[in-house]
CSV table of C-alpha atoms in Angstrom, one decimal:
chain,number,residue,atom,x,y,z
A,1427,MET,CA,-58.2,7.5,-16.3
A,1428,ALA,CA,-56.9,5.7,-19.1
A,1429,ILE,CA,-55.7,7.4,-22.7
A,1430,THR,CA,-54.7,7.2,-25.5
A,1431,ILE,CA,-51.6,9.4,-26.7
A,1432,ALA,CA,-48.9,9.9,-29.9
A,1433,ALA,CA,-45.1,9.8,-28.7
A,1434,MET,CA,-42.0,10.5,-31.8
A,1435,PRO,CA,-38.6,10.4,-31.0
A,1436,ALA,CA,-37.2,13.4,-32.3
A,1437,TYR,CA,-33.6,14.3,-32.6
A,1438,ASN,CA,-33.5,18.6,-33.7
A,1439,GLU,CA,-36.6,18.5,-35.3
A,1440,ALA,CA,-37.0,22.3,-34.0
A,1441,HIS,CA,-38.0,22.8,-38.0
A,1442,VAL,CA,-41.1,21.0,-37.6
A,1443,ILE,CA,-42.2,19.3,-34.7
A,1444,ALA,CA,-44.5,22.5,-33.6
A,1445,ASP,CA,-46.9,21.0,-36.9
A,1446,VAL,CA,-46.3,17.6,-35.8
A,1447,ILE,CA,-47.3,17.9,-32.3
A,1448,LYS,CA,-50.6,20.5,-32.6
A,1449,GLY,CA,-51.6,18.1,-35.3
A,1450,CYS,CA,-51.4,15.0,-33.3
A,1451,LYS,CA,-53.1,17.2,-30.4
A,1452,LYS,CA,-56.3,17.2,-32.5
A,1453,TYR,CA,-56.7,13.1,-32.1
A,1454,VAL,CA,-55.2,11.9,-28.7
A,1455,ASP,CA,-55.1,12.7,-25.3
A,1456,ARG,CA,-51.8,13.3,-25.0
A,1457,VAL,CA,-48.2,13.6,-26.8
A,1458,VAL,CA,-45.0,12.6,-26.0
A,1459,VAL,CA,-41.7,13.6,-27.0
A,1460,VAL,CA,-39.2,11.8,-26.6
A,1461,ASP,CA,-35.8,13.9,-27.3
A,1462,ASP,CA,-32.8,12.0,-28.2
A,1463,GLY,CA,-30.2,14.5,-27.4
A,1464,SER,CA,-31.2,16.9,-28.8
A,1465,THR,CA,-29.3,20.2,-29.5
A,1466,ASP,CA,-31.3,23.0,-31.5
A,1467,ASN,CA,-34.3,23.8,-29.1
A,1468,THR,CA,-37.1,20.8,-30.1
A,1469,VAL,CA,-37.3,20.6,-26.1
A,1470,ASP,CA,-38.6,23.9,-25.6
A,1471,ILE,CA,-40.9,23.7,-28.7
A,1472,ALA,CA,-42.4,20.7,-27.6
A,1473,GLU,CA,-42.3,21.9,-24.0
A,1474,SER,CA,-44.0,25.3,-24.7
A,1475,LEU,CA,-47.1,23.1,-26.6
A,1476,GLY,CA,-48.1,21.1,-23.9
A,1477,ALA,CA,-46.4,18.2,-24.3
A,1478,TYR,CA,-44.8,15.6,-22.3
A,1479,VAL,CA,-41.4,15.9,-22.7
A,1480,VAL,CA,-38.5,12.5,-22.1
A,1481,ARG,CA,-35.4,14.0,-21.7
A,1482,HIS,CA,-32.0,11.9,-23.5
A,1483,GLU,CA,-28.5,13.5,-22.1
A,1484,THR,CA,-27.2,12.8,-25.4
A,1485,ASN,CA,-28.0,10.3,-28.5
A,1486,LYS,CA,-28.9,7.5,-27.8
A,1487,GLY,CA,-30.2,6.2,-30.6
A,1488,TYR,CA,-34.0,5.7,-31.9
A,1489,GLY,CA,-34.6,1.8,-30.3
A,1490,ALA,CA,-33.8,3.8,-27.2
A,1491,ALA,CA,-36.2,6.0,-27.6
A,1492,LEU,CA,-38.0,4.2,-28.6
A,1493,LYS,CA,-37.8,1.9,-26.1
A,1494,ASN,CA,-38.7,5.0,-23.3
A,1495,CYS,CA,-41.9,5.2,-25.5
A,1496,PHE,CA,-43.4,2.1,-24.2
A,1497,GLU,CA,-41.7,2.9,-20.7
A,1498,THR,CA,-43.5,6.2,-20.7
A,1499,ALA,CA,-47.2,5.0,-22.1
A,1500,ARG,CA,-46.5,2.7,-19.6
A,1501,ARG,CA,-45.8,5.4,-16.2
A,1502,LEU,CA,-49.2,7.0,-17.6
A,1503,ASP,CA,-51.4,4.3,-17.8
A,1504,ALA,CA,-52.0,4.3,-21.4
A,1505,ASN,CA,-54.6,3.2,-23.2
A,1506,ALA,CA,-53.2,3.3,-26.3
A,1507,MET,CA,-49.8,4.5,-28.0
A,1508,VAL,CA,-49.7,5.4,-31.8
A,1509,ILE,CA,-46.3,6.3,-32.7
A,1510,ILE,CA,-45.2,8.3,-34.6
A,1511,ASP,CA,-42.1,10.5,-36.5
A,1512,SER,CA,-41.5,13.7,-35.1
A,1513,ASP,CA,-40.0,15.0,-39.0
A,1514,GLY,CA,-43.1,15.3,-40.9
A,1515,GLN,CA,-43.5,12.4,-43.1
A,1516,HIS,CA,-46.5,10.9,-41.5
A,1517,ASP,CA,-49.7,13.0,-41.7
A,1518,PRO,CA,-51.3,13.1,-38.1
A,1519,SER,CA,-55.0,13.2,-39.5
A,1520,GLU,CA,-53.9,8.8,-40.4
A,1521,ILE,CA,-54.1,8.6,-36.7
A,1522,PRO,CA,-58.0,7.9,-36.1
A,1523,LYS,CA,-57.0,4.9,-39.1
A,1524,LEU,CA,-54.8,3.1,-37.1
A,1525,LEU,CA,-57.0,3.6,-33.4
A,1526,GLU,CA,-60.0,2.1,-35.1
A,1527,PRO,CA,-58.7,-1.7,-35.2
A,1528,LEU,CA,-57.8,-1.4,-31.5
A,1529,LYS,CA,-61.0,-0.3,-30.8
A,1530,ASN,CA,-62.0,-3.7,-32.3
A,1531,GLY,CA,-59.7,-6.5,-30.7
A,1532,PHE,CA,-56.4,-5.8,-32.2
A,1533,ASP,CA,-53.7,-5.4,-30.2
A,1534,LEU,CA,-51.7,-4.2,-32.7
A,1535,VAL,CA,-51.8,-1.8,-35.3
A,1536,ILE,CA,-49.3,-1.1,-38.6
A,1537,GLY,CA,-49.4,1.7,-41.0
A,1538,SER,CA,-47.8,0.1,-44.7
A,1539,ARG,CA,-47.2,2.2,-47.3
A,1540,PHE,CA,-48.0,-1.3,-49.8
A,1541,VAL,CA,-51.0,-2.6,-48.8
A,1542,ASN,CA,-53.9,-2.0,-51.2
A,1543,GLY,CA,-51.5,-1.6,-53.4
A,1544,ASN,CA,-50.3,1.7,-52.1
A,1545,GLY,CA,-46.8,2.3,-52.0
A,1546,LYS,CA,-46.7,4.6,-55.8
A,1547,ASN,CA,-44.9,7.2,-54.5
A,1548,VAL,CA,-42.1,5.6,-52.6
A,1549,PRO,CA,-39.0,5.3,-54.5
A,1550,ILE,CA,-37.7,1.9,-56.6
A,1551,TYR,CA,-34.0,1.7,-54.3
A,1552,ARG,CA,-36.8,1.5,-51.6
A,1553,LYS,CA,-39.1,-0.5,-52.6
A,1554,PHE,CA,-36.5,-2.9,-52.8
A,1555,GLY,CA,-34.4,-2.4,-49.8
A,1556,MET,CA,-37.7,-2.4,-47.2
A,1557,LYS,CA,-38.4,-5.9,-49.0
A,1558,VAL,CA,-35.3,-7.2,-48.3
A,1559,LEU,CA,-36.1,-6.8,-45.0
A,1560,ASP,CA,-39.9,-7.5,-44.7
A,1561,VAL,CA,-38.3,-10.8,-45.6
A,1562,ALA,CA,-35.8,-11.6,-43.0
A,1563,THR,CA,-37.6,-10.3,-40.7
A,1564,TYR,CA,-40.4,-12.8,-41.4
A,1565,MET,CA,-37.6,-15.2,-41.3
A,1566,ALA,CA,-36.6,-14.3,-37.9
A,1567,GLY,CA,-39.3,-15.3,-36.6
A,1568,GLY,CA,-41.4,-11.9,-36.4
A,1569,LEU,CA,-44.6,-11.0,-38.4
A,1570,ASN,CA,-46.0,-11.1,-42.5
A,1571,VAL,CA,-46.6,-8.1,-42.9
A,1572,THR,CA,-46.5,-5.7,-46.1
A,1573,ASP,CA,-44.5,-2.9,-44.0
A,1574,SER,CA,-41.6,-3.9,-41.7
A,1575,GLN,CA,-40.3,-1.1,-41.1
A,1576,SER,CA,-42.9,1.7,-40.8
A,1577,GLY,CA,-42.6,3.8,-38.3
A,1578,PHE,CA,-46.2,4.6,-38.2
A,1579,ARG,CA,-47.5,2.5,-35.7
A,1580,ALA,CA,-50.7,2.1,-32.6
A,1581,TYR,CA,-50.7,0.0,-30.5
A,1582,GLY,CA,-53.0,-1.7,-27.3
A,1583,ARG,CA,-53.0,-1.7,-23.6
A,1584,LYS,CA,-51.4,-5.5,-24.6
A,1585,ALA,CA,-49.1,-4.8,-26.6
A,1586,ILE,CA,-48.0,-2.1,-24.5
A,1587,GLU,CA,-47.7,-4.0,-21.4
A,1588,SER,CA,-45.5,-6.7,-23.3
A,1589,ILE,CA,-43.2,-4.7,-25.6
A,1590,ASN,CA,-39.8,-4.1,-23.7
A,1591,LEU,CA,-36.9,-3.2,-26.3
A,1592,ASN,CA,-33.5,-3.5,-25.9
A,1593,GLY,CA,-31.6,-2.2,-29.3
A,1594,THR,CA,-31.3,1.1,-29.8
A,1595,ASP,CA,-30.6,1.6,-33.7
A,1596,MET,CA,-33.0,1.5,-36.5
A,1597,SER,CA,-33.6,-1.9,-36.1
A,1598,ALA,CA,-36.6,-1.5,-33.1
A,1599,GLY,CA,-39.0,-1.8,-34.9
A,1600,SER,CA,-38.1,-5.5,-36.1
A,1601,GLU,CA,-37.4,-6.3,-33.2
A,1602,ILE,CA,-41.1,-5.4,-31.9
A,1603,LEU,CA,-42.7,-7.0,-34.9
A,1604,ILE,CA,-40.5,-10.3,-33.2
A,1605,GLN,CA,-41.6,-9.8,-29.4
A,1606,ALA,CA,-44.9,-9.1,-31.2
A,1607,ARG,CA,-45.3,-13.2,-32.3
A,1608,ASP,CA,-43.0,-14.2,-29.4
A,1609,HIS,CA,-47.0,-12.5,-27.5
A,1610,LYS,CA,-49.2,-13.5,-30.3
A,1611,LEU,CA,-50.6,-10.0,-30.3
A,1612,LYS,CA,-53.1,-9.6,-32.7
A,1613,PHE,CA,-52.5,-7.1,-35.7
A,1614,THR,CA,-53.2,-5.7,-38.8
A,1615,GLU,CA,-52.1,-3.3,-41.4
A,1616,VAL,CA,-53.9,0.0,-42.6
A,1617,GLU,CA,-53.1,1.9,-45.4
A,1618,ILE,CA,-51.0,5.0,-44.3
A,1619,HIS,CA,-48.8,7.9,-46.3
A,1620,CYS,CA,-45.3,9.0,-46.2
A,1621,ARG,CA,-43.7,12.1,-47.8
A,1622,TYR,CA,-40.0,11.8,-49.5
A,1623,ASP,CA,-40.0,15.2,-50.1
A,1624,LEU,CA,-39.1,17.0,-47.1
A,1625,GLU,CA,-36.0,18.7,-46.4
A,1626,ASP,CA,-33.4,18.3,-43.3
A,1627,CYS,CA,-35.4,15.0,-42.7
A,1628,SER,CA,-33.5,13.2,-39.5
A,1629,SER,CA,-33.8,10.0,-41.0
A,1630,GLU,CA,-30.7,7.9,-41.7
A,1631,HIS,CA,-29.9,7.7,-45.5
A,1632,PRO,CA,-31.4,4.7,-47.1
A,1633,PHE,CA,-27.5,2.3,-48.2
A,1634,ILE,CA,-27.0,3.1,-44.2
A,1635,HIS,CA,-29.3,2.1,-42.5
A,1636,GLY,CA,-30.6,-0.7,-44.5
A,1637,PRO,CA,-28.0,-3.5,-44.1
A,1638,ARG,CA,-27.1,-1.9,-40.7
A,1639,VAL,CA,-31.0,-2.7,-40.1
A,1640,LEU,CA,-30.4,-6.3,-41.5
A,1641,PHE,CA,-27.5,-7.2,-40.2
A,1642,ARG,CA,-29.3,-7.1,-37.1
A,1643,ILE,CA,-31.8,-9.6,-37.3
A,1644,LEU,CA,-29.7,-11.6,-39.1
A,1645,LYS,CA,-27.8,-11.7,-35.8
A,1646,ASP,CA,-30.7,-12.1,-33.8
A,1647,MET,CA,-32.0,-14.7,-36.2
A,1648,GLU,CA,-29.1,-16.2,-34.9
A,1649,TYR,CA,-30.3,-16.2,-31.2
A,1650,ARG,CA,-33.5,-16.9,-32.4
A,1651,ARG,CA,-33.7,-19.4,-34.6
A,1652,PRO,CA,-30.8,-21.7,-34.5
A,1653,LEU,CA,-32.3,-24.0,-36.2
A,1654,TYR,CA,-32.5,-22.3,-40.1
A,1655,TYR,CA,-28.9,-20.6,-39.0
A,1656,PHE,CA,-26.6,-23.4,-38.3
A,1657,SER,CA,-28.8,-26.8,-38.2
A,1658,VAL,CA,-30.2,-26.2,-41.9
A,1659,PRO,CA,-27.1,-25.1,-43.4
A,1660,GLY,CA,-25.4,-27.4,-42.4
A,1661,LEU,CA,-27.8,-30.0,-43.5
A,1662,ILE,CA,-27.6,-29.6,-46.5
A,1663,MET,CA,-23.5,-29.5,-46.6
A,1664,ALA,CA,-24.0,-32.5,-44.6
A,1665,SER,CA,-26.1,-34.0,-47.5
A,1666,THR,CA,-23.6,-32.4,-49.7
A,1667,GLY,CA,-20.9,-34.9,-48.4
A,1668,PHE,CA,-22.9,-37.7,-48.1
A,1669,LEU,CA,-23.8,-37.5,-51.5
A,1670,MET,CA,-20.7,-36.8,-53.3
A,1671,GLY,CA,-18.9,-40.2,-50.1
A,1672,LEU,CA,-21.8,-42.4,-52.1
A,1673,LYS,CA,-20.4,-41.2,-55.3
A,1674,PHE,CA,-17.4,-41.5,-55.2
A,1675,LEU,CA,-17.4,-45.1,-53.8
A,1676,GLN,CA,-19.8,-46.1,-56.9
A,1677,ASP,CA,-16.5,-44.5,-59.3
A,1678,TYR,CA,-14.3,-46.7,-57.1
A,1679,TYR,CA,-16.6,-49.9,-57.2
A,1680,LEU,CA,-16.3,-49.2,-61.1
A,1681,GLY,CA,-12.7,-49.5,-60.7
A,1682,GLY,CA,-12.3,-45.5,-60.6
A,1683,TYR,CA,-10.0,-44.1,-57.7
A,1684,LEU,CA,-10.7,-41.9,-55.6
A,1685,ARG,CA,-9.0,-37.9,-56.5
A,1686,PHE,CA,-7.5,-35.8,-52.8
A,1687,GLY,CA,-8.9,-32.5,-53.4
A,1688,PRO,CA,-13.1,-33.6,-54.3
A,1689,THR,CA,-12.7,-36.6,-51.0
A,1690,LEU,CA,-11.1,-33.8,-48.8
A,1691,LEU,CA,-13.6,-32.1,-49.5
A,1692,MET,CA,-16.3,-34.4,-48.8
A,1693,VAL,CA,-15.0,-35.1,-45.3
A,1694,MET,CA,-15.0,-31.3,-44.3
A,1695,LEU,CA,-18.5,-30.5,-45.6
A,1696,THR,CA,-19.8,-34.2,-43.8
A,1697,ILE,CA,-17.8,-32.9,-40.5
A,1698,ILE,CA,-18.8,-29.3,-40.3
A,1699,GLY,CA,-22.2,-30.5,-41.3
A,1700,ALA,CA,-22.7,-32.6,-39.0
A,1701,PHE,CA,-20.8,-30.0,-36.0
A,1702,MET,CA,-22.8,-27.4,-37.4
A,1703,ILE,CA,-26.4,-29.4,-37.2
A,1704,PHE,CA,-25.5,-30.2,-33.5
A,1705,THR,CA,-25.1,-27.0,-32.8
A,1706,GLY,CA,-27.9,-25.6,-34.4
A,1707,ILE,CA,-29.6,-28.1,-31.3
A,1708,ILE,CA,-27.8,-27.5,-28.8
A,1709,LEU,CA,-28.5,-23.6,-29.3
A,1710,HIS,CA,-31.7,-23.7,-30.1
A,1711,ALA,CA,-32.7,-25.4,-26.1
A,1712,ILE,CA,-30.1,-22.7,-24.5
A,1713,SER,CA,-32.6,-20.1,-26.6
A,1714,ARG,CA,-35.7,-21.7,-25.7
A,1715,MET,CA,-34.7,-22.2,-21.6
A,1716,ILE,CA,-33.8,-18.0,-22.0
A,1717,PHE,CA,-37.0,-16.9,-23.5
A,1718,LEU,CA,-39.4,-19.3,-20.8
A,1719,ASN,CA,-37.2,-17.5,-17.8
A,1720,GLU,CA,-37.7,-14.4,-19.6
A,1721,GLN,CA,-41.8,-14.7,-19.7
A,1722,ILE,CA,-41.5,-16.2,-16.4
A,1723,ARG,CA,-39.6,-12.7,-15.2
A,1724,ARG,CA,-42.3,-11.1,-16.4
A,1725,GLN,CA,-45.1,-12.1,-15.4
């Protein structure tokens, strides 16, 4: 029988995980805890409360734990899954709000801290960093959402079966949105609230988390959207070199002379730009072939 589960990656959350599990049990059939190598008694508490526990012997990272959440959902034949943080930042009482759109045909529901004018309690520096990551995620091929880094989401059966994470770090949230677009998952956002006044929060510091996620997204863009990453900058460079060449020829025709520095710059821009254009086109063809092979393999 298909069930609804709440799944949470956990790392040294013994001080708060009991409250999160108890809160989730009110709204789902089963709670799954993916323990990512905790050194405290997180596992003992989770098991004592009847949670289905998956253990990592060592700390593998948020993405690896999230990957196990999806694998466990498939193993339990879950019809719906809510991913929620185990550190108490999210309110389990908002779970029904995320599950409701799944009944109306949506495959992915994102709990957003910013939709409908929400997010007044979010620190300014976090808002700025999140907006940068939102734009980068969309440019890399993801969905256009207001909160790409939200860890509070609900997934229907199609999403559970389709999403297969490769990364192990905090960029997994963006990777899911990229895969959601690849698989044409129907998505929506609902308003949620998030606490930032908690002590002993396991979240990575935003000044470390943000640049690390952005770098990973840019690497994904290099692989997934080489036309944007290589061909577009190459076209700009080659066009600049070409226009400089026309200007130099005009000056020379009117009796001027060619200066070595600007002329060398023109040649370099044109050659490097042309090389980047063709590199982007070739990588685009290769990435499409890899993507189609992955699609065939998963079918």
